[in-house]
Coordinates of C-alpha atoms and ligand atoms in Angstrom, one line a residue:
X270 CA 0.0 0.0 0.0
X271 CA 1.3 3.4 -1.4
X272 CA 0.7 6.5 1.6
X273 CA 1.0 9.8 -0.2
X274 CA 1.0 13.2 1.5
X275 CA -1.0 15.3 -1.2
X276 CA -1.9 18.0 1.5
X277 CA 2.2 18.1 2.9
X278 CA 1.0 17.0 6.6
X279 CA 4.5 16.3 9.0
X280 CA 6.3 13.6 7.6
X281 CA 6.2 12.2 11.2
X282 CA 2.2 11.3 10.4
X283 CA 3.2 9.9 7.2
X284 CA 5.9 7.8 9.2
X285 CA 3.2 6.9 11.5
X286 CA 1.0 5.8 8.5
X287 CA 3.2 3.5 7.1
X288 CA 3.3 1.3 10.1
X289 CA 1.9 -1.7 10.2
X290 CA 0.4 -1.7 13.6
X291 CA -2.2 -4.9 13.0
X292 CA -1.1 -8.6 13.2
X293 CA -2.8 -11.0 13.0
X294 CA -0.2 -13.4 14.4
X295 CA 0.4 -17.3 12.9
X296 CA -3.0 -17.3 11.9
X297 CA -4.5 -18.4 8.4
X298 CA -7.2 -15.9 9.4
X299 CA -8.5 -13.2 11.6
X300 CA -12.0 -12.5 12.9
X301 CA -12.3 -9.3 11.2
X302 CA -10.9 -10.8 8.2
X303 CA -13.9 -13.6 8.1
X304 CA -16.9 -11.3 8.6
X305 CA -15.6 -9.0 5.5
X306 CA -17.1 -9.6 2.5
X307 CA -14.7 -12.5 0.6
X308 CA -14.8 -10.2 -2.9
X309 CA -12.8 -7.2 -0.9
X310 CA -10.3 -9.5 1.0
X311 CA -9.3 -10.8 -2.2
X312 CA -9.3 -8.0 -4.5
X313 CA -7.3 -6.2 -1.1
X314 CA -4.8 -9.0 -1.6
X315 CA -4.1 -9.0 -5.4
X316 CA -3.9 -5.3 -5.4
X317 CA -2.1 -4.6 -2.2
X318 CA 1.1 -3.0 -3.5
X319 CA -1.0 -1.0 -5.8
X320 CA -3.6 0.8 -3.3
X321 CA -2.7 4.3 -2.5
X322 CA -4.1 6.4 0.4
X323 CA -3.3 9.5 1.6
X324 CA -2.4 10.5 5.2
X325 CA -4.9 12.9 5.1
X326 CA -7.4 10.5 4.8
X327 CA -6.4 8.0 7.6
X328 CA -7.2 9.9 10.3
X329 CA -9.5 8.1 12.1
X330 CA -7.6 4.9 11.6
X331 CA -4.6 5.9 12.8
X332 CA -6.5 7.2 16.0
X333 CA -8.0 3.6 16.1
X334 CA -4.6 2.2 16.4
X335 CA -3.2 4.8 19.3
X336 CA -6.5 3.9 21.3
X337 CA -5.4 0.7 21.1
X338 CA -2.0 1.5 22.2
X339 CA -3.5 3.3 24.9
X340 CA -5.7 0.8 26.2
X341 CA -3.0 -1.5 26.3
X342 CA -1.7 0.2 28.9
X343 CA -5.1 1.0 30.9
X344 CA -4.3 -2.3 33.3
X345 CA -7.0 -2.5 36.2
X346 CA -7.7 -5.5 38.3
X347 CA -10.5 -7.9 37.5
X348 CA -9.6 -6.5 33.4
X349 CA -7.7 -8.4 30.7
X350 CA -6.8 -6.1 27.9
X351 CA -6.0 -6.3 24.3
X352 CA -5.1 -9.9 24.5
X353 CA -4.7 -12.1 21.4
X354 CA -6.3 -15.5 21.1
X355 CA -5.5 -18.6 18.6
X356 CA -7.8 -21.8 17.9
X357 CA -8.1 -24.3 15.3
X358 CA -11.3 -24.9 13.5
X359 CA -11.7 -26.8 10.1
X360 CA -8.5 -27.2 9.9
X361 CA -7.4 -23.5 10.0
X362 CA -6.4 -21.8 12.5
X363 CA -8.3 -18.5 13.7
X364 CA -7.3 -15.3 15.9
X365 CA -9.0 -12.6 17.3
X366 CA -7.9 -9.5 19.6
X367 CA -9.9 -8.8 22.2
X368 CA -9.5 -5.0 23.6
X369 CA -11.3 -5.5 26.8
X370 CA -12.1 -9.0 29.3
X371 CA -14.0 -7.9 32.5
X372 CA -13.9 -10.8 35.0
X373 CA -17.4 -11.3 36.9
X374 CA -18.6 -13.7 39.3
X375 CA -20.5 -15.3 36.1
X376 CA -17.8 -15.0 33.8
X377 CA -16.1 -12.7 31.1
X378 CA -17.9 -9.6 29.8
X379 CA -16.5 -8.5 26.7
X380 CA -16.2 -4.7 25.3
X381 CA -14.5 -3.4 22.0
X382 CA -14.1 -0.1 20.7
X383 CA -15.2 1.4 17.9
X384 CA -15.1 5.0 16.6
X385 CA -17.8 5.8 14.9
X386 CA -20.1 8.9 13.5
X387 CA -23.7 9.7 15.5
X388 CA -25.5 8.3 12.2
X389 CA -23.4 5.3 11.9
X390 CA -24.4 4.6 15.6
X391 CA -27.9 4.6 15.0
X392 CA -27.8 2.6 12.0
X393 CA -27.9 -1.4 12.2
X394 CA -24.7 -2.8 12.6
X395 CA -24.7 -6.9 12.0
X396 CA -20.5 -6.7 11.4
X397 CA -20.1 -5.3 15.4
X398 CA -22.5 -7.9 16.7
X399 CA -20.8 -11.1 14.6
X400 CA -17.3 -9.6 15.5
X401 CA -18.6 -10.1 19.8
X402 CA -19.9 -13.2 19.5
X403 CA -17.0 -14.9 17.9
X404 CA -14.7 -12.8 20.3
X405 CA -17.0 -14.8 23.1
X406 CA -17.3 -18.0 21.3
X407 CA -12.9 -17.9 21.4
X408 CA -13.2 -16.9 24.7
X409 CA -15.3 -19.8 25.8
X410 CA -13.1 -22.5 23.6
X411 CA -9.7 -21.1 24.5
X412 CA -10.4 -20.5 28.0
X413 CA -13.0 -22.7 29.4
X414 CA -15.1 -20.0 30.7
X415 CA -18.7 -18.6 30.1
X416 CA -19.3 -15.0 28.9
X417 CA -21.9 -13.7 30.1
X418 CA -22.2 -10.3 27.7
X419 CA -20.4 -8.5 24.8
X420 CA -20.6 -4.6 24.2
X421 CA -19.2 -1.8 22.2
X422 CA -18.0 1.0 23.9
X423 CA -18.5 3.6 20.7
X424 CA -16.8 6.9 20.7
X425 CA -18.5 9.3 18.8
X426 CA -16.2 11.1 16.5
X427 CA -18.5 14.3 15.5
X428 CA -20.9 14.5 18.4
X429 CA -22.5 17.6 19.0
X430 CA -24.0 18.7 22.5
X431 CA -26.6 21.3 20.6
X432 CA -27.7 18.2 18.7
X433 CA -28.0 15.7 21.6
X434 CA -30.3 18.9 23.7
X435 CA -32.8 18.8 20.7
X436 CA -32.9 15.2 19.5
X437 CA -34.2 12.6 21.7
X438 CA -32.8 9.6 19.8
X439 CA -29.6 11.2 19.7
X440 CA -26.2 9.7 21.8
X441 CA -26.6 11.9 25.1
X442 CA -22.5 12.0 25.4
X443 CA -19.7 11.4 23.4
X444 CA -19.2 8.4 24.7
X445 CA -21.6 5.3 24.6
X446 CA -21.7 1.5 25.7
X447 CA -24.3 -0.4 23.8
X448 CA -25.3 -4.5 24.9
X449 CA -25.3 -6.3 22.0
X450 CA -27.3 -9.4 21.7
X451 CA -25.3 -12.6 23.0
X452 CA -25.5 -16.2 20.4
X453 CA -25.7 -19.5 21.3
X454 CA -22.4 -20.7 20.7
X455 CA -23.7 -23.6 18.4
X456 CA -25.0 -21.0 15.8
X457 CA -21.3 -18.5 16.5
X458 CA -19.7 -21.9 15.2
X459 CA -22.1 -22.6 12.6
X460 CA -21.7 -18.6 11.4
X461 CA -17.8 -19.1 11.7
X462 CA -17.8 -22.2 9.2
X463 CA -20.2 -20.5 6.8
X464 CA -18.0 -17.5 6.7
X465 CA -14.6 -19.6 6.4
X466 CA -16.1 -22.1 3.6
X467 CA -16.6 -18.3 1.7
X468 CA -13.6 -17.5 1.9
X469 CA -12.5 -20.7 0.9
X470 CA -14.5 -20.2 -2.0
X471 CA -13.1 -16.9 -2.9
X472 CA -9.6 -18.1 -3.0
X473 CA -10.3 -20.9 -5.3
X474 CA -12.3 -19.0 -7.8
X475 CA -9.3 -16.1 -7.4
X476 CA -6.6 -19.3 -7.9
X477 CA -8.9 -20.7 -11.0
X478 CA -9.3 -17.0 -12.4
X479 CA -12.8 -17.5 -11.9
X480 CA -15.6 -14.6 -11.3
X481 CA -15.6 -13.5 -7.2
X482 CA -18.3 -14.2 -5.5
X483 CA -20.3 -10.9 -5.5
X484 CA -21.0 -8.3 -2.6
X485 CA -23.7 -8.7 -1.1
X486 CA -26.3 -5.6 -0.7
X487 CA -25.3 -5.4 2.4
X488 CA -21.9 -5.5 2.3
X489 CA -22.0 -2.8 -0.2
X490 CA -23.6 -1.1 2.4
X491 CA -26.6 0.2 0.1
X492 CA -28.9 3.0 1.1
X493 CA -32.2 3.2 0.2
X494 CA -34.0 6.4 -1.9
X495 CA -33.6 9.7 0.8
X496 CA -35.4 13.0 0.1
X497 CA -33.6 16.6 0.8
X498 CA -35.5 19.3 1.8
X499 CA -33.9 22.7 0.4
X500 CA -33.9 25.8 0.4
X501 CA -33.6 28.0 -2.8
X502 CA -30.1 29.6 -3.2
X503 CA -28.9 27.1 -0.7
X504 CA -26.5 24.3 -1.7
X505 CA -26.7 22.3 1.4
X506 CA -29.8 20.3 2.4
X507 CA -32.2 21.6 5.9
X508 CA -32.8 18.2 6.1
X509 CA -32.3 14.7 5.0
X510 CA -35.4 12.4 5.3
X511 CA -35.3 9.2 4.9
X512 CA -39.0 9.0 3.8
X513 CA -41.3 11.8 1.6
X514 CA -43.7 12.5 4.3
X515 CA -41.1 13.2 7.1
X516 CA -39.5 15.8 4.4
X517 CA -42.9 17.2 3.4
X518 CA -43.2 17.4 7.4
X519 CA -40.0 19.3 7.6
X520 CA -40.5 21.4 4.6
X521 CA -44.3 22.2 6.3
X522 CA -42.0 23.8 9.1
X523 CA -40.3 26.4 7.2
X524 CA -41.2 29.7 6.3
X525 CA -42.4 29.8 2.8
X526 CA -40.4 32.9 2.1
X527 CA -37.6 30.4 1.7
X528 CA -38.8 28.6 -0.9
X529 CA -38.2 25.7 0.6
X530 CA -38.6 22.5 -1.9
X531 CA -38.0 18.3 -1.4
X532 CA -35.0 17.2 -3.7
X533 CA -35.5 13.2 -4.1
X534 CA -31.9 11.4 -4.0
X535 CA -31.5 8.1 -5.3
X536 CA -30.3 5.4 -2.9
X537 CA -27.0 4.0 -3.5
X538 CA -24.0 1.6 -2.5
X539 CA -22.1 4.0 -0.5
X540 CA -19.2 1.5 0.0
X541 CA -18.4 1.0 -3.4
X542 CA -19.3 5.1 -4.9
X543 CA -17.0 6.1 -1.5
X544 CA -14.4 3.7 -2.6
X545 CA -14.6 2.7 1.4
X546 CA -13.4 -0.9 0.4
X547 CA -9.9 0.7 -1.2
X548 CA -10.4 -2.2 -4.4
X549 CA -13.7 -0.5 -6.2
X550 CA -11.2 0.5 -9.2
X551 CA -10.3 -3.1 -10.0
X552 CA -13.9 -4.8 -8.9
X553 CA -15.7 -5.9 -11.8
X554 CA -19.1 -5.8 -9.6
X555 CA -18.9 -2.3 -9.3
X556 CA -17.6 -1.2 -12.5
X557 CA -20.2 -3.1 -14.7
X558 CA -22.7 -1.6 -12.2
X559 CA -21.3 1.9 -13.8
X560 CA -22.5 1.2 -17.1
X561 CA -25.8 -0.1 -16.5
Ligands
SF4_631 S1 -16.5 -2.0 -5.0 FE1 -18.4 -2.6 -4.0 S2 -18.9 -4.6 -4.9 FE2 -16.7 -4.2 -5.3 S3 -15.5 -5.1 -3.7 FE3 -15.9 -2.9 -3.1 S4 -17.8 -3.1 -1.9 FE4 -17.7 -5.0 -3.0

């Protein structure tokens, strides 16, 4: 992977950059590596000395690897953090990092964290939830022990307090810790040998030269239709509804001397137009989807 400095940043960030700071150890694979979509991993493999990125754009990761840094060093008794494990299943054999391991009387309750935006947060998130529950299903093979819960602890990146004193469903602070729903560790296995036997799959039909298995719509993260209300003269939206009669609500609220009018915007995949997958240039998915 190529880091560029397009906007002349300290070369001390591009330094920072460059470093690979993940590992996923002697491992054929790595938890976040199986719930990725199969197309991405393998087009992020064949291309890998071709991807470019600039600093400028890594922010948010490179402040995802200093938390973890950080965290490593945040010891507290009863807490296991940032610890590594390793098993073997179908003949492969799987890691996962773990940030944070609370010991209770019932057994381990498990936290990640995630930086996120206040929209991403109240959007579905099935990737978080698998990611737990095969953290707690290596935690109960590994170590013998029950867990008894798995959480985020999200920290909202562009969380506003004027937005959280007018919006009831907004995050109240910066910081959140959500519950996320606990599986039966029969079905976490059962997930975890879907999601290797696709990846299996991917790297035959990349070995073969055969056609990737596509993206899914939800791994190319597709939004549906949304409608803008505007305001004439005004480039930025007063509001974007995700249905027509919450924007003709919002458009009833504004002074007609505005000229205020609904803009409909057609839905699309925002991982592949955003190029949030780093590979959309050499994906044949996406490129035919161009010309249709
Ligand atoms: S461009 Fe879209 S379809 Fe192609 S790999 Fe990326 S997310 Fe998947």
């Amino acid at each position: 992977m190529k880091i560029t400095n397009k906007h002349n940043v300290p070369e001390t960030l591009v330094a920072l950059a460059s470093r690979q700071y993940y590992s996923k150890g002697k491992a054929d694979y790595s938890v976040t590596e199986i719930i990725s979509p199969p197309r991405i991993q393998r087009l992020r493999r064949k291309h890998y000395e071709e991807m470019e990125q600039d600093v400028s754009e890594m922010l948010w990761s490179l402040l995802g690897s200093a938390l973890h840094v950080v965290a490593e060093r945040g010891q507290h008794e009863g807490y296991i953090t940032e610890e590594r494990l390793f098993t073997e299943i179908d003949g492969v054999t799987l890691s996962g990092a773990i940030d944070i391991q609370k010991s209770t009387p019932e057994g381990i309750l498990i936290t990640d964290y995630k930086f996120t935006s206040a929209w991403a947060l109240r959007q579905d998130k099935p990737e978080w939830e698998a990611q737990q529950n095969i953290y707690a299903w290596l935690v109960q093979r590994v170590k013998k022990t029950p867990v008894v819960g798995v959480q985020i602890c999200a920290l909202i990146r562009d969380w506003s307090r004027r937005e959280a004193s007018v919006k009831a469903d907004y995050p109240q602070a910066p910081i959140q810790v959500i519950d996320l729903p606990l599986w039966e560790s029969s079905y976490t296995e059962q997930y975890i040998t879907e999601r290797l036997n696709a990846h299996r799959e991917s790297k035959v039909a990349a070995d073969w030269g055969d056609e990737l298995p596509p993206c899914s719509a939800e791994d190319r993260w597709v939004r549906g239709d949304s409608w803008a209300v505007m305001r004439e003269g005004k480039k930025r939206a007063s509001k974007v509804c995700d249905t027509e009669e919450e924007a003709k609500e919002v458009m009833a609220s504004i002074s007609e001397k505005e000229k205020p009018y609904i803009e409909k915007r057609a839905g699309e995949a925002i991982r592949c137009t955003g190029d949030f997958c780093g590979v959309s240039k050499w994906c044949n998915q996406y490129q035919q989807s161009l010309k249709n």
